[in-house]
Amino acid sequence: MDQVEIGKYIGDQGITLSEAMRAIDENGNGVLFLVDVEKRLRFSISDGDVRRFLLKGGRMEAPAKEAANAKPKYAYSYEEAISLYHKKNWVIIPVLDMNGCITDLYTGDGVKEKDRAVLRIPVVINAGGKGTRLDPFTKVLPKPLIPVGELPIIEHIMKEFSSYQCNDFHMIVNYKKELIKAYFESGNEKPYQLTWYDEEKPLGTGGGLCMLKGKMDSTFFFSNCDNLLTANYERILAFHKENQNVITMVCAYKNLSIPYGVVEIGVNGSIEKMKEKPVFSFLTNTGIYVVEPEVLEDIEDQVPIGFPDVIEKERMKGRRVAVFPVGESDWMDMGQMSELEKMRIRLYGE
């Protein structure tokens, strides 16, 4: 691996968790190595380390080393790195020189990617909205059928679930629903089992679930039709089960850069604080959830409601609801015009 590429996996040990997450997202391999001023390896931090730190109450503004592994695996030769990697199938093994500085990285070149877990749980997709953010395209086509590369938005979502053998799809439809149904009934062979639920009126992102009462007897995924999640679904489901949640909301780390100097003022215009081009970090709802069937019984029939409001009702009842954080690069919001081309490039390349 050349030095420019290696540099994508190395950060200063003084950076914040937010800065570490941005670097992890950019290199795309889920890990960053933190070094001291003399470039010696001190810590490794993975997206899993970040998630565990946040779930324990940590904050994105904290120093990254607070969440990091202080005893990272490493090797002193490429051959040793290969041996270490294959013992436990690590993500990356850094190769160090005798001063403890990283000279190379072994990423399992040529190793066959592991098969995904077989989850086989139902998937409910809310495909009933008008997709106003994609206007004027949605004046012609319903949002789920807006193409991204070779496939419409909804089928990209379904393919991701299908890779975990989740092929039992329950589709809530309303706007231009006949076009959506016609696409799936067009004779193309697809591995999906489809059940349709027709809204008589717009019921929001949560209200349409009332039509599934008595039809779900197990945990299910629930997704909007404009969000593609490429995180590890097996880990999300395991987290949901282990914590006995009734709803798990998948949230993505987001970093918002302000391209200006920000000033806080006090009495008589005195300057209290200044920060040049600050970055704000937060978790945002991806619109993808894991849900227990008893939640459906609390949704009123034919009453419009957003699913975040359903979550708040469950929380107020004392039921366990929680967040599973994922990296910013694990989530693509296809509901915005500006994001469609970015997504096409990510899925198909330039």
PDB file of C-alpha atoms in Angstrom, residues 36-253:
ATOM      1  CA  ASP A  36       1.923  10.309  18.782  1.00  0.00           C
ATOM      2  CA  VAL A  37       4.004  13.315  17.686  1.00  0.00           C
ATOM      3  CA  GLU A  38       6.832  10.981  16.649  1.00  0.00           C
ATOM      4  CA  LYS A  39       4.378   8.988  14.476  1.00  0.00           C
ATOM      5  CA  ARG A  40       4.540   5.906  16.720  1.00  0.00           C
ATOM      6  CA  LEU A  41       1.408   3.753  16.931  1.00  0.00           C
ATOM      7  CA  ARG A  42      -0.461   4.296  20.222  1.00  0.00           C
ATOM      8  CA  PHE A  43      -4.122   3.369  19.676  1.00  0.00           C
ATOM      9  CA  SER A  44      -6.559   1.863  17.213  1.00  0.00           C
ATOM     10  CA  ILE A  45     -10.187   2.923  17.022  1.00  0.00           C
ATOM     11  CA  SER A  46     -12.948   1.188  15.071  1.00  0.00           C
ATOM     12  CA  ASP A  47     -16.541   2.095  14.319  1.00  0.00           C
ATOM     13  CA  GLY A  48     -17.498  -0.549  16.900  1.00  0.00           C
ATOM     14  CA  ASP A  49     -15.331   1.179  19.536  1.00  0.00           C
ATOM     15  CA  VAL A  50     -17.096   4.457  18.766  1.00  0.00           C
ATOM     16  CA  ARG A  51     -20.533   2.845  19.008  1.00  0.00           C
ATOM     17  CA  ARG A  52     -19.766   1.227  22.376  1.00  0.00           C
ATOM     18  CA  PHE A  53     -18.380   4.507  23.719  1.00  0.00           C
ATOM     19  CA  LEU A  54     -21.474   6.476  22.685  1.00  0.00           C
ATOM     20  CA  LEU A  55     -23.836   3.839  24.070  1.00  0.00           C
ATOM     21  CA  LYS A  56     -22.099   4.225  27.441  1.00  0.00           C
ATOM     22  CA  GLY A  57     -22.846   7.950  27.416  1.00  0.00           C
ATOM     23  CA  GLY A  58     -19.711   9.250  25.677  1.00  0.00           C
ATOM     24  CA  ARG A  59     -19.867  12.311  23.439  1.00  0.00           C
ATOM     25  CA  MET A  60     -18.577  12.991  19.942  1.00  0.00           C
ATOM     26  CA  GLU A  61     -16.561  15.973  21.228  1.00  0.00           C
ATOM     27  CA  ALA A  62     -14.509  13.689  23.527  1.00  0.00           C
ATOM     28  CA  PRO A  63     -10.877  12.815  22.685  1.00  0.00           C
ATOM     29  CA  ALA A  64     -10.843   9.804  20.360  1.00  0.00           C
ATOM     30  CA  LYS A  65      -8.332   7.980  22.547  1.00  0.00           C
ATOM     31  CA  GLU A  66     -10.981   7.710  25.293  1.00  0.00           C
ATOM     32  CA  ALA A  67     -12.883   5.305  23.063  1.00  0.00           C
ATOM     33  CA  ALA A  68      -9.843   3.673  21.480  1.00  0.00           C
ATOM     34  CA  ASN A  69      -8.024   0.379  22.029  1.00  0.00           C
ATOM     35  CA  ALA A  70      -4.723   1.070  23.792  1.00  0.00           C
ATOM     36  CA  LYS A  71      -3.330  -2.349  22.796  1.00  0.00           C
ATOM     37  CA  PRO A  72      -3.785  -2.571  19.034  1.00  0.00           C
ATOM     38  CA  LYS A  73      -2.613  -5.616  17.093  1.00  0.00           C
ATOM     39  CA  TYR A  74       0.455  -5.030  14.911  1.00  0.00           C
ATOM     40  CA  ALA A  75       3.310  -6.857  13.175  1.00  0.00           C
ATOM     41  CA  TYR A  76       6.942  -6.152  12.341  1.00  0.00           C
ATOM     42  CA  SER A  77       6.812  -7.737   8.886  1.00  0.00           C
ATOM     43  CA  TYR A  78       4.287  -8.207   6.112  1.00  0.00           C
ATOM     44  CA  GLU A  79       4.474 -11.990   6.540  1.00  0.00           C
ATOM     45  CA  GLU A  80       3.741 -11.690  10.275  1.00  0.00           C
ATOM     46  CA  ALA A  81       0.802  -9.389   9.474  1.00  0.00           C
ATOM     47  CA  ILE A  82      -0.654 -11.995   7.115  1.00  0.00           C
ATOM     48  CA  SER A  83      -0.336 -14.673   9.794  1.00  0.00           C
ATOM     49  CA  LEU A  84      -1.974 -12.486  12.458  1.00  0.00           C
ATOM     50  CA  TYR A  85      -4.779 -11.422  10.141  1.00  0.00           C
ATOM     51  CA  HIS A  86      -5.812 -14.966   9.287  1.00  0.00           C
ATOM     52  CA  LYS A  87      -5.788 -16.205  12.872  1.00  0.00           C
ATOM     53  CA  LYS A  88      -8.837 -14.109  13.766  1.00  0.00           C
ATOM     54  CA  ASN A  89      -9.718 -12.411  10.479  1.00  0.00           C
ATOM     55  CA  TRP A  90      -8.865  -8.913  11.721  1.00  0.00           C
ATOM     56  CA  VAL A  91      -9.892  -5.923   9.632  1.00  0.00           C
ATOM     57  CA  ILE A  92      -6.377  -4.484   9.159  1.00  0.00           C
ATOM     58  CA  ILE A  93      -2.953  -5.305  10.608  1.00  0.00           C
ATOM     59  CA  PRO A  94      -0.419  -2.424  10.635  1.00  0.00           C
ATOM     60  CA  VAL A  95       3.226  -3.232   9.926  1.00  0.00           C
ATOM     61  CA  LEU A  96       5.665  -1.270  12.102  1.00  0.00           C
ATOM     62  CA  ASP A  97       9.341  -0.451  11.839  1.00  0.00           C
ATOM     63  CA  MET A  98      11.642  -0.835  14.851  1.00  0.00           C
ATOM     64  CA  ASN A  99      10.642   2.659  16.068  1.00  0.00           C
ATOM     65  CA  GLY A 100       6.961   1.691  16.211  1.00  0.00           C
ATOM     66  CA  CYS A 101       5.947   3.752  13.151  1.00  0.00           C
ATOM     67  CA  ILE A 102       3.503   2.377  10.578  1.00  0.00           C
ATOM     68  CA  THR A 103       5.196   1.474   7.276  1.00  0.00           C
ATOM     69  CA  ASP A 104       2.510  -0.685   5.693  1.00  0.00           C
ATOM     70  CA  LEU A 105      -0.966  -2.144   6.228  1.00  0.00           C
ATOM     71  CA  TYR A 106      -2.328  -5.616   5.483  1.00  0.00           C
ATOM     72  CA  THR A 107      -6.035  -5.637   4.680  1.00  0.00           C
ATOM     73  CA  GLY A 108      -6.551  -9.279   3.740  1.00  0.00           C
ATOM     74  CA  ASP A 109      -5.855  -8.823   0.038  1.00  0.00           C
ATOM     75  CA  GLY A 110      -7.470 -11.596  -1.953  1.00  0.00           C
ATOM     76  CA  VAL A 111      -9.450 -12.915   1.007  1.00  0.00           C
ATOM     77  CA  LYS A 112     -12.987 -13.896   0.052  1.00  0.00           C
ATOM     78  CA  GLU A 113     -15.603 -11.722   1.719  1.00  0.00           C
ATOM     79  CA  LYS A 114     -17.611 -13.547   4.373  1.00  0.00           C
ATOM     80  CA  ASP A 115     -21.122 -14.621   3.510  1.00  0.00           C
ATOM     81  CA  ARG A 116     -23.748 -12.490   5.202  1.00  0.00           C
ATOM     82  CA  ALA A 117     -25.797 -13.922   8.031  1.00  0.00           C
ATOM     83  CA  VAL A 118     -29.169 -15.490   7.298  1.00  0.00           C
ATOM     84  CA  LEU A 119     -31.696 -13.351   9.220  1.00  0.00           C
ATOM     85  CA  ARG A 120     -34.970 -14.190   7.455  1.00  0.00           C
ATOM     86  CA  ILE A 121     -37.194 -11.710   9.254  1.00  0.00           C
ATOM     87  CA  PRO A 122     -39.988  -9.678   7.617  1.00  0.00           C
ATOM     88  CA  VAL A 123     -39.382  -6.228   6.187  1.00  0.00           C
ATOM     89  CA  VAL A 124     -42.042  -3.503   6.142  1.00  0.00           C
ATOM     90  CA  ILE A 125     -41.440  -0.606   3.740  1.00  0.00           C
ATOM     91  CA  ASN A 126     -43.459   2.602   3.870  1.00  0.00           C
ATOM     92  CA  ALA A 127     -43.720   3.527   0.187  1.00  0.00           C
ATOM     93  CA  GLY A 128     -46.817   5.725   0.373  1.00  0.00           C
ATOM     94  CA  GLY A 129     -45.428   9.263   0.446  1.00  0.00           C
ATOM     95  CA  LYS A 130     -45.509  11.792  -2.382  1.00  0.00           C
ATOM     96  CA  GLY A 131     -41.751  12.394  -2.378  1.00  0.00           C
ATOM     97  CA  THR A 132     -42.031  16.182  -2.577  1.00  0.00           C
ATOM     98  CA  ARG A 133     -38.265  16.570  -2.076  1.00  0.00           C
ATOM     99  CA  LEU A 134     -37.788  14.884  -5.472  1.00  0.00           C
ATOM    100  CA  ASP A 135     -40.257  17.116  -7.302  1.00  0.00           C
ATOM    101  CA  PRO A 136     -40.677  17.415 -10.319  1.00  0.00           C
ATOM    102  CA  PHE A 137     -39.634  13.777 -10.934  1.00  0.00           C
ATOM    103  CA  THR A 138     -42.345  12.570  -8.578  1.00  0.00           C
ATOM    104  CA  LYS A 139     -45.033  14.309 -10.593  1.00  0.00           C
ATOM    105  CA  VAL A 140     -44.403  11.531 -13.130  1.00  0.00           C
ATOM    106  CA  LEU A 141     -43.112   8.602 -11.077  1.00  0.00           C
ATOM    107  CA  PRO A 142     -43.698   7.676  -7.429  1.00  0.00           C
ATOM    108  CA  LYS A 143     -40.585   8.149  -5.300  1.00  0.00           C
ATOM    109  CA  PRO A 144     -39.889   4.400  -4.915  1.00  0.00           C
ATOM    110  CA  LEU A 145     -39.503   4.061  -8.698  1.00  0.00           C
ATOM    111  CA  ILE A 146     -37.083   6.977  -9.241  1.00  0.00           C
ATOM    112  CA  PRO A 147     -34.073   5.288 -10.871  1.00  0.00           C
ATOM    113  CA  VAL A 148     -30.591   5.335  -9.356  1.00  0.00           C
ATOM    114  CA  GLY A 149     -28.368   3.778 -11.979  1.00  0.00           C
ATOM    115  CA  GLU A 150     -29.910   0.556 -13.246  1.00  0.00           C
ATOM    116  CA  LEU A 151     -32.519   0.093 -10.521  1.00  0.00           C
ATOM    117  CA  PRO A 152     -35.231   2.169  -8.852  1.00  0.00           C
ATOM    118  CA  ILE A 153     -34.689   3.429  -5.308  1.00  0.00           C
ATOM    119  CA  ILE A 154     -36.920   0.818  -3.691  1.00  0.00           C
ATOM    120  CA  GLU A 155     -35.158  -2.128  -5.279  1.00  0.00           C
ATOM    121  CA  HIS A 156     -31.753  -0.981  -4.047  1.00  0.00           C
ATOM    122  CA  ILE A 157     -33.252  -1.072  -0.554  1.00  0.00           C
ATOM    123  CA  MET A 158     -34.827  -4.486  -1.111  1.00  0.00           C
ATOM    124  CA  LYS A 159     -31.599  -5.965  -2.510  1.00  0.00           C
ATOM    125  CA  GLU A 160     -29.739  -4.971   0.648  1.00  0.00           C
ATOM    126  CA  PHE A 161     -32.313  -6.730   2.842  1.00  0.00           C
ATOM    127  CA  SER A 162     -32.372  -9.688   0.464  1.00  0.00           C
ATOM    128  CA  SER A 163     -28.606 -10.143   0.913  1.00  0.00           C
ATOM    129  CA  TYR A 164     -29.501 -11.283   4.465  1.00  0.00           C
ATOM    130  CA  GLN A 165     -32.241 -13.504   2.998  1.00  0.00           C
ATOM    131  CA  CYS A 166     -34.938 -11.146   4.229  1.00  0.00           C
ATOM    132  CA  ASN A 167     -37.297 -11.583   1.272  1.00  0.00           C
ATOM    133  CA  ASP A 168     -40.711 -11.292   2.965  1.00  0.00           C
ATOM    134  CA  PHE A 169     -41.697  -7.700   2.109  1.00  0.00           C
ATOM    135  CA  HIS A 170     -44.804  -5.860   3.313  1.00  0.00           C
ATOM    136  CA  MET A 171     -45.364  -2.724   1.245  1.00  0.00           C
ATOM    137  CA  ILE A 172     -47.496   0.204   2.460  1.00  0.00           C
ATOM    138  CA  VAL A 173     -48.509   2.195  -0.635  1.00  0.00           C
ATOM    139  CA  ASN A 174     -50.654   5.185  -1.524  1.00  0.00           C
ATOM    140  CA  TYR A 175     -49.399   7.782  -4.046  1.00  0.00           C
ATOM    141  CA  LYS A 176     -49.268   6.310  -7.596  1.00  0.00           C
ATOM    142  CA  LYS A 177     -49.527   2.864  -6.015  1.00  0.00           C
ATOM    143  CA  GLU A 178     -50.652   1.159  -9.232  1.00  0.00           C
ATOM    144  CA  LEU A 179     -47.367   2.083 -10.905  1.00  0.00           C
ATOM    145  CA  ILE A 180     -45.394   0.576  -8.006  1.00  0.00           C
ATOM    146  CA  LYS A 181     -47.415  -2.648  -8.133  1.00  0.00           C
ATOM    147  CA  ALA A 182     -47.119  -2.813 -11.916  1.00  0.00           C
ATOM    148  CA  TYR A 183     -43.315  -2.627 -11.692  1.00  0.00           C
ATOM    149  CA  PHE A 184     -43.166  -5.702  -9.467  1.00  0.00           C
ATOM    150  CA  GLU A 185     -45.790  -7.560 -11.477  1.00  0.00           C
ATOM    151  CA  SER A 186     -44.048  -6.908 -14.795  1.00  0.00           C
ATOM    152  CA  GLY A 187     -42.795 -10.478 -15.150  1.00  0.00           C
ATOM    153  CA  ASN A 188     -39.229  -9.849 -14.006  1.00  0.00           C
ATOM    154  CA  GLU A 189     -38.085 -12.715 -11.822  1.00  0.00           C
ATOM    155  CA  LYS A 190     -37.348 -11.451  -8.340  1.00  0.00           C
ATOM    156  CA  PRO A 191     -36.815 -13.455  -5.135  1.00  0.00           C
ATOM    157  CA  TYR A 192     -39.260 -11.372  -3.122  1.00  0.00           C
ATOM    158  CA  GLN A 193     -42.540 -12.330  -1.504  1.00  0.00           C
ATOM    159  CA  LEU A 194     -44.741  -9.220  -1.570  1.00  0.00           C
ATOM    160  CA  THR A 195     -47.806  -8.270   0.458  1.00  0.00           C
ATOM    161  CA  TRP A 196     -49.503  -4.964  -0.342  1.00  0.00           C
ATOM    162  CA  TYR A 197     -51.313  -2.602   2.056  1.00  0.00           C
ATOM    163  CA  ASP A 198     -53.250   0.240   0.417  1.00  0.00           C
ATOM    164  CA  GLU A 199     -53.685   3.455   2.383  1.00  0.00           C
ATOM    165  CA  GLU A 200     -57.090   5.069   1.863  1.00  0.00           C
ATOM    166  CA  LYS A 201     -55.627   8.419   2.929  1.00  0.00           C
ATOM    167  CA  PRO A 202     -52.098   9.625   3.827  1.00  0.00           C
ATOM    168  CA  LEU A 203     -51.204   8.219   7.251  1.00  0.00           C
ATOM    169  CA  GLY A 204     -47.692   9.582   7.729  1.00  0.00           C
ATOM    170  CA  THR A 205     -44.537   7.559   8.281  1.00  0.00           C
ATOM    171  CA  GLY A 206     -46.103   5.484  11.068  1.00  0.00           C
ATOM    172  CA  GLY A 207     -49.868   5.410  10.677  1.00  0.00           C
ATOM    173  CA  GLY A 208     -49.927   2.880   7.859  1.00  0.00           C
ATOM    174  CA  LEU A 209     -48.600   0.231  10.226  1.00  0.00           C
ATOM    175  CA  CYS A 210     -52.110  -0.042  11.675  1.00  0.00           C
ATOM    176  CA  MET A 211     -52.961  -2.234   8.669  1.00  0.00           C
ATOM    177  CA  LEU A 212     -50.438  -4.854   9.814  1.00  0.00           C
ATOM    178  CA  LYS A 213     -52.103  -5.571  13.168  1.00  0.00           C
ATOM    179  CA  GLY A 214     -52.511  -9.299  13.620  1.00  0.00           C
ATOM    180  CA  LYS A 215     -50.339  -9.972  10.574  1.00  0.00           C
ATOM    181  CA  MET A 216     -46.938  -9.820  12.300  1.00  0.00           C
ATOM    182  CA  ASP A 217     -45.911 -12.336  14.932  1.00  0.00           C
ATOM    183  CA  SER A 218     -42.154 -11.715  15.004  1.00  0.00           C
ATOM    184  CA  THR A 219     -39.543  -8.959  15.046  1.00  0.00           C
ATOM    185  CA  PHE A 220     -39.415  -7.034  11.769  1.00  0.00           C
ATOM    186  CA  PHE A 221     -37.393  -4.360   9.997  1.00  0.00           C
ATOM    187  CA  PHE A 222     -39.261  -1.148   9.168  1.00  0.00           C
ATOM    188  CA  SER A 223     -37.890   1.247   6.569  1.00  0.00           C
ATOM    189  CA  ASN A 224     -38.838   4.368   4.685  1.00  0.00           C
ATOM    190  CA  CYS A 225     -38.467   3.967   0.927  1.00  0.00           C
ATOM    191  CA  ASP A 226     -35.736   6.562   0.418  1.00  0.00           C
ATOM    192  CA  ASN A 227     -32.964   5.378   2.749  1.00  0.00           C
ATOM    193  CA  LEU A 228     -30.311   2.806   1.900  1.00  0.00           C
ATOM    194  CA  LEU A 229     -28.391   1.340   4.824  1.00  0.00           C
ATOM    195  CA  THR A 230     -25.186  -0.606   4.174  1.00  0.00           C
ATOM    196  CA  ALA A 231     -24.279  -1.252   7.829  1.00  0.00           C
ATOM    197  CA  ASN A 232     -24.173  -4.735   9.370  1.00  0.00           C
ATOM    198  CA  TYR A 233     -27.831  -5.769   9.779  1.00  0.00           C
ATOM    199  CA  GLU A 234     -26.841  -8.799  11.840  1.00  0.00           C
ATOM    200  CA  ARG A 235     -25.247  -6.576  14.498  1.00  0.00           C
ATOM    201  CA  ILE A 236     -28.253  -4.252  14.503  1.00  0.00           C
ATOM    202  CA  LEU A 237     -30.651  -7.145  15.079  1.00  0.00           C
ATOM    203  CA  ALA A 238     -28.412  -8.693  17.762  1.00  0.00           C
ATOM    204  CA  PHE A 239     -28.255  -5.344  19.603  1.00  0.00           C
ATOM    205  CA  HIS A 240     -32.056  -5.075  19.455  1.00  0.00           C
ATOM    206  CA  LYS A 241     -32.529  -8.577  20.885  1.00  0.00           C
ATOM    207  CA  GLU A 242     -29.815  -8.381  23.542  1.00  0.00           C
ATOM    208  CA  ASN A 243     -31.239  -5.149  24.933  1.00  0.00           C
ATOM    209  CA  GLN A 244     -34.848  -6.364  24.700  1.00  0.00           C
ATOM    210  CA  ASN A 245     -35.919  -3.235  22.843  1.00  0.00           C
ATOM    211  CA  VAL A 246     -39.400  -2.857  21.409  1.00  0.00           C
ATOM    212  CA  ILE A 247     -37.971  -0.409  18.873  1.00  0.00           C
ATOM    213  CA  THR A 248     -34.383   0.171  17.801  1.00  0.00           C
ATOM    214  CA  MET A 249     -33.808   3.310  15.742  1.00  0.00           C
ATOM    215  CA  VAL A 250     -30.782   3.213  13.448  1.00  0.00           C
ATOM    216  CA  CYS A 251     -29.035   6.610  13.548  1.00  0.00           C
ATOM    217  CA  ALA A 252     -26.048   7.826  11.551  1.00  0.00           C
ATOM    218  CA  TYR A 253     -23.245  10.072  12.735  1.00  0.00           C
TER     219      TYR A 253
END
